[in-house]
CSV table of C-alpha atoms and ligand atoms in Angstrom, one decimal:
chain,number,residue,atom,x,y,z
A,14,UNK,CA,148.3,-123.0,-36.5
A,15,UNK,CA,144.3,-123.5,-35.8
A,16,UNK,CA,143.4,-123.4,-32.5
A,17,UNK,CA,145.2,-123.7,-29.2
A,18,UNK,CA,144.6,-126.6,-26.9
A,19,UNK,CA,142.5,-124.7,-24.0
A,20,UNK,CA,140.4,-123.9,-27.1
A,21,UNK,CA,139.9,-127.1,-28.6
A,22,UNK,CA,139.0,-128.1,-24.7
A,23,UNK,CA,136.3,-125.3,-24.9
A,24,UNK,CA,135.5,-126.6,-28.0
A,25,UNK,CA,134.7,-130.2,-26.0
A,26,UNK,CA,132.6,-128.5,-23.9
A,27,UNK,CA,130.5,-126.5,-25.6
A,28,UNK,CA,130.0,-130.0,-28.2
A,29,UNK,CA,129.3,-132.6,-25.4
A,30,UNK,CA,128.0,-130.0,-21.7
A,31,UNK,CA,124.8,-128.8,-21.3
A,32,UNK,CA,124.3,-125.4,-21.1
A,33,UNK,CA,123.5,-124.6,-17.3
A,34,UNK,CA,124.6,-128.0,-16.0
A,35,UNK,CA,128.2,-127.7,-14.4
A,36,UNK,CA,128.6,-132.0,-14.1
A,37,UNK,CA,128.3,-132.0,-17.9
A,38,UNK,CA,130.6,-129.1,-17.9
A,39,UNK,CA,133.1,-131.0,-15.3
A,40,UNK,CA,132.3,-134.4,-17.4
A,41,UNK,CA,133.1,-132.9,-20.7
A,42,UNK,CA,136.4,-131.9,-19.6
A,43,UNK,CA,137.3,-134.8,-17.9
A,44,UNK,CA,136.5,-137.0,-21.0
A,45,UNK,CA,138.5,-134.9,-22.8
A,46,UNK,CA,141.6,-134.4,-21.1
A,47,UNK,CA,142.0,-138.4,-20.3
A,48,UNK,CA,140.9,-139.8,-23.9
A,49,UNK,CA,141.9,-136.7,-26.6
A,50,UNK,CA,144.6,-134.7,-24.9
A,51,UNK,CA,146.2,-134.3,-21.6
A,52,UNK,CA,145.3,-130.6,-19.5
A,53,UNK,CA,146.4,-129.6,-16.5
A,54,UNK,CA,143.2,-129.1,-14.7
A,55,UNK,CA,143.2,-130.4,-10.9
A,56,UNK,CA,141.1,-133.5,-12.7
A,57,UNK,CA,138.5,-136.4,-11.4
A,58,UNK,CA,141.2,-137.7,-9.0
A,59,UNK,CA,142.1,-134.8,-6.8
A,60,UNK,CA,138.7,-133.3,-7.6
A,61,UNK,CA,136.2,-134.9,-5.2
A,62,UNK,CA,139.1,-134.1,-2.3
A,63,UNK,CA,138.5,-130.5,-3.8
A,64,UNK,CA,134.6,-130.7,-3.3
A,65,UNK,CA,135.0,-132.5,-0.3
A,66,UNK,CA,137.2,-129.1,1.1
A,67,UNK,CA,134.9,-126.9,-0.3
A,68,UNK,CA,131.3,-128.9,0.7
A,69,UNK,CA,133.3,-128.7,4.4
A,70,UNK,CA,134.3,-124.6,4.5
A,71,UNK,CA,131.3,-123.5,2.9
A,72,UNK,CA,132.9,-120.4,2.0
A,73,UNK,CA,130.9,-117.3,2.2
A,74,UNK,CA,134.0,-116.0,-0.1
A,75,UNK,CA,136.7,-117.4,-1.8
A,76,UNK,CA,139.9,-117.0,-3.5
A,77,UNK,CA,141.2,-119.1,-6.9
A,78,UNK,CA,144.7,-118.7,-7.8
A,79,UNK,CA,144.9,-119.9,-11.2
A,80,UNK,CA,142.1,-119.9,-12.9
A,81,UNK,CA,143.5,-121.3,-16.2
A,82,UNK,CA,140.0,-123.6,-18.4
A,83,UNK,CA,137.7,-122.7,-15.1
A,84,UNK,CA,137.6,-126.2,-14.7
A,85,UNK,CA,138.6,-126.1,-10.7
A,86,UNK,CA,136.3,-122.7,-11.1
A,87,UNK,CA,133.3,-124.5,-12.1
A,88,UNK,CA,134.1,-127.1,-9.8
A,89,UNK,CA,134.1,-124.8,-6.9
A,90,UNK,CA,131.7,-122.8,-8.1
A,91,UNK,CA,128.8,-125.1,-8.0
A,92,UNK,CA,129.1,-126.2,-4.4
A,93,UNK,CA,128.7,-122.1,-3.5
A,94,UNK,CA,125.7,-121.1,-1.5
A,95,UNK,CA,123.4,-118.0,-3.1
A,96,UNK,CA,125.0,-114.8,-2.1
A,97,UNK,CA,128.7,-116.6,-1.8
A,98,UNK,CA,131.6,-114.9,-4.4
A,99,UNK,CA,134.4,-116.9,-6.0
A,100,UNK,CA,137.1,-114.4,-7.1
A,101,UNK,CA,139.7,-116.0,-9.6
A,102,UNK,CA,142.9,-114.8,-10.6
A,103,UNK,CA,144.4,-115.3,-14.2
A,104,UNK,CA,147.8,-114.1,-15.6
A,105,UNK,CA,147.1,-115.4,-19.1
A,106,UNK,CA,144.2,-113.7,-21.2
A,107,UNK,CA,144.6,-116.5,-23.3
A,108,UNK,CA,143.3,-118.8,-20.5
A,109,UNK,CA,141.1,-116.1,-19.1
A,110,UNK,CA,139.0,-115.9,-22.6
A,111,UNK,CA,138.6,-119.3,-22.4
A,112,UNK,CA,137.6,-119.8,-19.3
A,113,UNK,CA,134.9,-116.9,-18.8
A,114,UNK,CA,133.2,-119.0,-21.5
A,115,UNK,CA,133.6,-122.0,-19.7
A,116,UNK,CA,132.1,-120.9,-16.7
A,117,UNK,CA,129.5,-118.9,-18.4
A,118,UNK,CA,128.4,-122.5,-20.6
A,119,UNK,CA,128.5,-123.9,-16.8
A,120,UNK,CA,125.8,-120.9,-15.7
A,121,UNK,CA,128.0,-119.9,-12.8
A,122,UNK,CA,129.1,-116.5,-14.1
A,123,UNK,CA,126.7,-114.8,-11.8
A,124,UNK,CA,129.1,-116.5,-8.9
A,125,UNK,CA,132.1,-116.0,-10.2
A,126,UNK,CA,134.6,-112.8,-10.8
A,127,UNK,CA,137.4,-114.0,-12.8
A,128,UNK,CA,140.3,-110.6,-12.6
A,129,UNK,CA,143.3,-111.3,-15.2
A,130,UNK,CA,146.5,-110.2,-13.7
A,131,UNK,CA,149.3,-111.9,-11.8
A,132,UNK,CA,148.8,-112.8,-8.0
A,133,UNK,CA,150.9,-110.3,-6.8
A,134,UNK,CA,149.5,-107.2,-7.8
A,135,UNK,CA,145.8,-107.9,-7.4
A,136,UNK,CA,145.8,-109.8,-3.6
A,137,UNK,CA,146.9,-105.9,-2.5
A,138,UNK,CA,143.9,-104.0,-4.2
A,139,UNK,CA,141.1,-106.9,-3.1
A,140,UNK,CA,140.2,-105.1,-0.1
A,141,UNK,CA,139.1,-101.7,-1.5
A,142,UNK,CA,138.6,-103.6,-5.0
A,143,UNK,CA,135.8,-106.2,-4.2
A,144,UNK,CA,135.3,-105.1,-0.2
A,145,UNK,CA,136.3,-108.0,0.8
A,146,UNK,CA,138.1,-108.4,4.5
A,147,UNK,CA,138.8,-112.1,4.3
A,148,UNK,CA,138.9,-115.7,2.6
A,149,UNK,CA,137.2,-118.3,4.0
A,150,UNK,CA,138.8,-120.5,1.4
A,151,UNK,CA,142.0,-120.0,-0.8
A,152,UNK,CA,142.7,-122.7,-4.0
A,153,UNK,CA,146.3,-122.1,-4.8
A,154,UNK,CA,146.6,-123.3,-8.4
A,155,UNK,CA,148.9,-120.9,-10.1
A,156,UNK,CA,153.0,-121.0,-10.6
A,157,UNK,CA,153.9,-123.2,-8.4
A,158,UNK,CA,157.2,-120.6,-6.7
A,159,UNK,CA,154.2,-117.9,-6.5
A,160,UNK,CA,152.5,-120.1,-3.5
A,161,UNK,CA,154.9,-119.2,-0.7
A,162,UNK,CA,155.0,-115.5,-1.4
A,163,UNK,CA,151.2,-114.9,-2.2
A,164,UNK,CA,150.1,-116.7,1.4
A,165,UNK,CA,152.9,-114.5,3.0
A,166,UNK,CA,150.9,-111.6,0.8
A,167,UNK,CA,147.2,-112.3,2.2
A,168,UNK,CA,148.7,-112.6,5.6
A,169,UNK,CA,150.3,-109.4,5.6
A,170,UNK,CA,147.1,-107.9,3.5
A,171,UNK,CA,144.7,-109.2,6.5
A,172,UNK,CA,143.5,-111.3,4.4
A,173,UNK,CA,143.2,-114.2,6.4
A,174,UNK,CA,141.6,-115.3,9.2
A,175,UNK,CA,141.5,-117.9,12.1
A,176,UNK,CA,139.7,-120.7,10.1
A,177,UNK,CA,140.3,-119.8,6.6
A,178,UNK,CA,141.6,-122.4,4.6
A,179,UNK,CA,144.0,-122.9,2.1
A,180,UNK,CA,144.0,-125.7,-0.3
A,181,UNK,CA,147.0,-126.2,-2.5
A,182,UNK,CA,147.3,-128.1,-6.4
A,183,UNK,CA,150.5,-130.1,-7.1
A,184,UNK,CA,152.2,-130.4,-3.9
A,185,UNK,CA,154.0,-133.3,-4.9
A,186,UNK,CA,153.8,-132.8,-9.3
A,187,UNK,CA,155.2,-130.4,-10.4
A,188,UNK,CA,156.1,-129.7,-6.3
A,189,UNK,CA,156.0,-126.8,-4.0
A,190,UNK,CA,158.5,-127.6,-1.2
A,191,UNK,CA,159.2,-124.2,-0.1
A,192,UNK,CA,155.9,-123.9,0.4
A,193,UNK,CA,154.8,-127.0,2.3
A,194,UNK,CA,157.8,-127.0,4.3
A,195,UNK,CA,156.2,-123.1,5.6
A,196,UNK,CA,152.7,-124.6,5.5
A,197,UNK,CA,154.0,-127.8,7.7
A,198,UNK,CA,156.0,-126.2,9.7
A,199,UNK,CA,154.9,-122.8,11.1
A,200,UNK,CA,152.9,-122.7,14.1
A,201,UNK,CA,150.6,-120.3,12.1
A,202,UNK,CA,149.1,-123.5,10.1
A,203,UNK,CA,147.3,-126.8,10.7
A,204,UNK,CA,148.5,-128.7,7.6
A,205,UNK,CA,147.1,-132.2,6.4
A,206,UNK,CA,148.3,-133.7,3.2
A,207,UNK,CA,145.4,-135.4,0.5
A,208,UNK,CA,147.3,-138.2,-1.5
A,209,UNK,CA,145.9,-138.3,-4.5
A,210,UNK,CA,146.9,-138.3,-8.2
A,211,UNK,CA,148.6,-136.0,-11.0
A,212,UNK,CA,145.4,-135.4,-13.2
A,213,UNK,CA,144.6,-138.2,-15.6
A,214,UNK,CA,147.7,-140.0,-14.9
A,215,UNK,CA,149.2,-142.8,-12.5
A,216,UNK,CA,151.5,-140.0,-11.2
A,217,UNK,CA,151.8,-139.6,-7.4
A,218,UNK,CA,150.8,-135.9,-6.6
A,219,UNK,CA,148.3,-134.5,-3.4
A,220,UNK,CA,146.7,-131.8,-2.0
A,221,UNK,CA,147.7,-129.4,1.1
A,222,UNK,CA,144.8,-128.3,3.2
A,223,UNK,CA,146.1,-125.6,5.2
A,224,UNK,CA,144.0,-124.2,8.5
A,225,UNK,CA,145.1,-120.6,9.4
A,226,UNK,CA,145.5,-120.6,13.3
A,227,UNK,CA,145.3,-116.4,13.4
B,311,76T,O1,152.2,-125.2,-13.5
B,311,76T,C1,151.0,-125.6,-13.3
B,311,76T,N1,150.0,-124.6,-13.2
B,311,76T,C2,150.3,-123.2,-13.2
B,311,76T,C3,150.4,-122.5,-14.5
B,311,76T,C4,151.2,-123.1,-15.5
B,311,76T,C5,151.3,-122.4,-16.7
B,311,76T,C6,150.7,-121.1,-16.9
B,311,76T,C7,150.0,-120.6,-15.9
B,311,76T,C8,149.4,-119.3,-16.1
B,311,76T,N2,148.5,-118.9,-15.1
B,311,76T,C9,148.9,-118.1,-14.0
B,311,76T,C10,150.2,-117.8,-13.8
B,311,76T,C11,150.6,-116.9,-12.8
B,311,76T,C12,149.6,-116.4,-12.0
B,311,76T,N3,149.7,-115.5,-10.9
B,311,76T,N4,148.4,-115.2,-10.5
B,311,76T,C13,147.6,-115.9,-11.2
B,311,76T,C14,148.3,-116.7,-12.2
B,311,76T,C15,147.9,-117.5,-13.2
B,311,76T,C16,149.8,-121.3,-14.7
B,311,76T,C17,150.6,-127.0,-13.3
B,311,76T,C18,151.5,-127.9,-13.9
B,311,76T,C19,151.2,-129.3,-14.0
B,311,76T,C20,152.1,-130.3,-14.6
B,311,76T,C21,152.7,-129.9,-15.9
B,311,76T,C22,153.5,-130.8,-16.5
B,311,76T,C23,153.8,-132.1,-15.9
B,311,76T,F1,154.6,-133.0,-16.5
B,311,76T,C24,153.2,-132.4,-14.7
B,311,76T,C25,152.4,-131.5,-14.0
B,311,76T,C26,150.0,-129.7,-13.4
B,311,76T,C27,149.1,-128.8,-12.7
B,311,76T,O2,148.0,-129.3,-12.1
B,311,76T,C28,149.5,-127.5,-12.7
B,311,76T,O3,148.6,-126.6,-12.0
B,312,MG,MG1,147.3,-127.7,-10.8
């Protein structure tokens, strides 16, 4: 059956990026995605809210759930100060092969450690795993049911701290309303809602940006 879609996306990339540049990289994709075939990275409409986040915390470390092409990866990734870590969680190895090369074409593998596994079983062994004691920043990307239960999960694992942020994908498309109704209504969380658009589409869908009060 040839080769799978994130593959013919890496395919794009490694055609039309610049080896070392992450903009080409981020350009490629986008190109692709909106005039060849649709993905579902978080895209050049909720992007630049992502940056925007990201530019703003300044995280010293971060967390990616869902790492899927490494296009959010990338995207993060390049706004990273030297000495800042980007850990990124993938349940697919499908993806995950994929994407190491996507970051690696990007030159950003030196930032990044992608881990492939679910959520769940890795956010318990960061600590003594990577020596890690917090977030400042956590992209929630992954299956959408898995948000609610993984913030409860870095909560409970210490993994959080007064200031960290959380930033969540497809609030509105596909939807994650157990999990902005916790995020909007706990007195844990400072929650503000991006409007934006379902990547590459005229589809309403936003980010959540999620301050942990402690
Ligand atoms: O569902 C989505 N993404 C999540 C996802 C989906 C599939 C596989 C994985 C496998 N990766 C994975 C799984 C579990 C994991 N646990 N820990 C790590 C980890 C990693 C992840 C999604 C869908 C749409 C969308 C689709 C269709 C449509 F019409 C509108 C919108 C748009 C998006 O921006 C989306 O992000
Ligand atoms: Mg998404």
């Amino acid at each position: 059956t040839g080769l799978s879609r994130p593959q013919r996306m890496l395919k794009a990339v490694q055609k039309n990026a610049t080896k070392g540049d992450p903009q080409s990289v981020i350009a490629a994709i986008d190109y692709y995605c909106r005039h060849k075939e649709w993905a579902m990275n978080v895209g050049d409409d909720k992007g630049p809210i992502l940056d925007s986040v990201v530019s703003e915390v300044n995280p010293s470390t971060a967390l990616e759930l869902g790492t899927y092409c490494g296009y959010s990866t990338v995207r993060i990734a390049r706004l990273l100060s030297p000495g800042s870590k980007l850990i990124t969680v993938e349940f697919n190895p499908a993806y995950a092969a994929v994407a190491r090369q996507i970051i690696a074409h990007a030159g950003l593998q030196n930032k990044v450690t992608l881990v492939e596994g679910g959520s769940g079983d890795l956010i318990p062994k960061i600590k003594e795993q990577f020596g890690i004691t917090s977030f400042d920043f956590v992209f929630l990307d992954h299956w959408k049911d898995r948000y609610l239960p993984d913030i409860k999960l870095l909560e409970d694992c210490g993994l959080l701290k007064k200031g960290s942020v959380l930033l969540a994908d497809n609030v509105i498309c596909p939807g994650t309303p157990e999990y902005l109704e916790y995020v909007r209504n706990s007195p844990r969380y400072k929650s503000q809602y991006f409007q934006s658009y379902l990547e590459y589409t005229k589809a309403e869908d936003g980010l959540e940006k999620s301050v942990f009060l402690g």
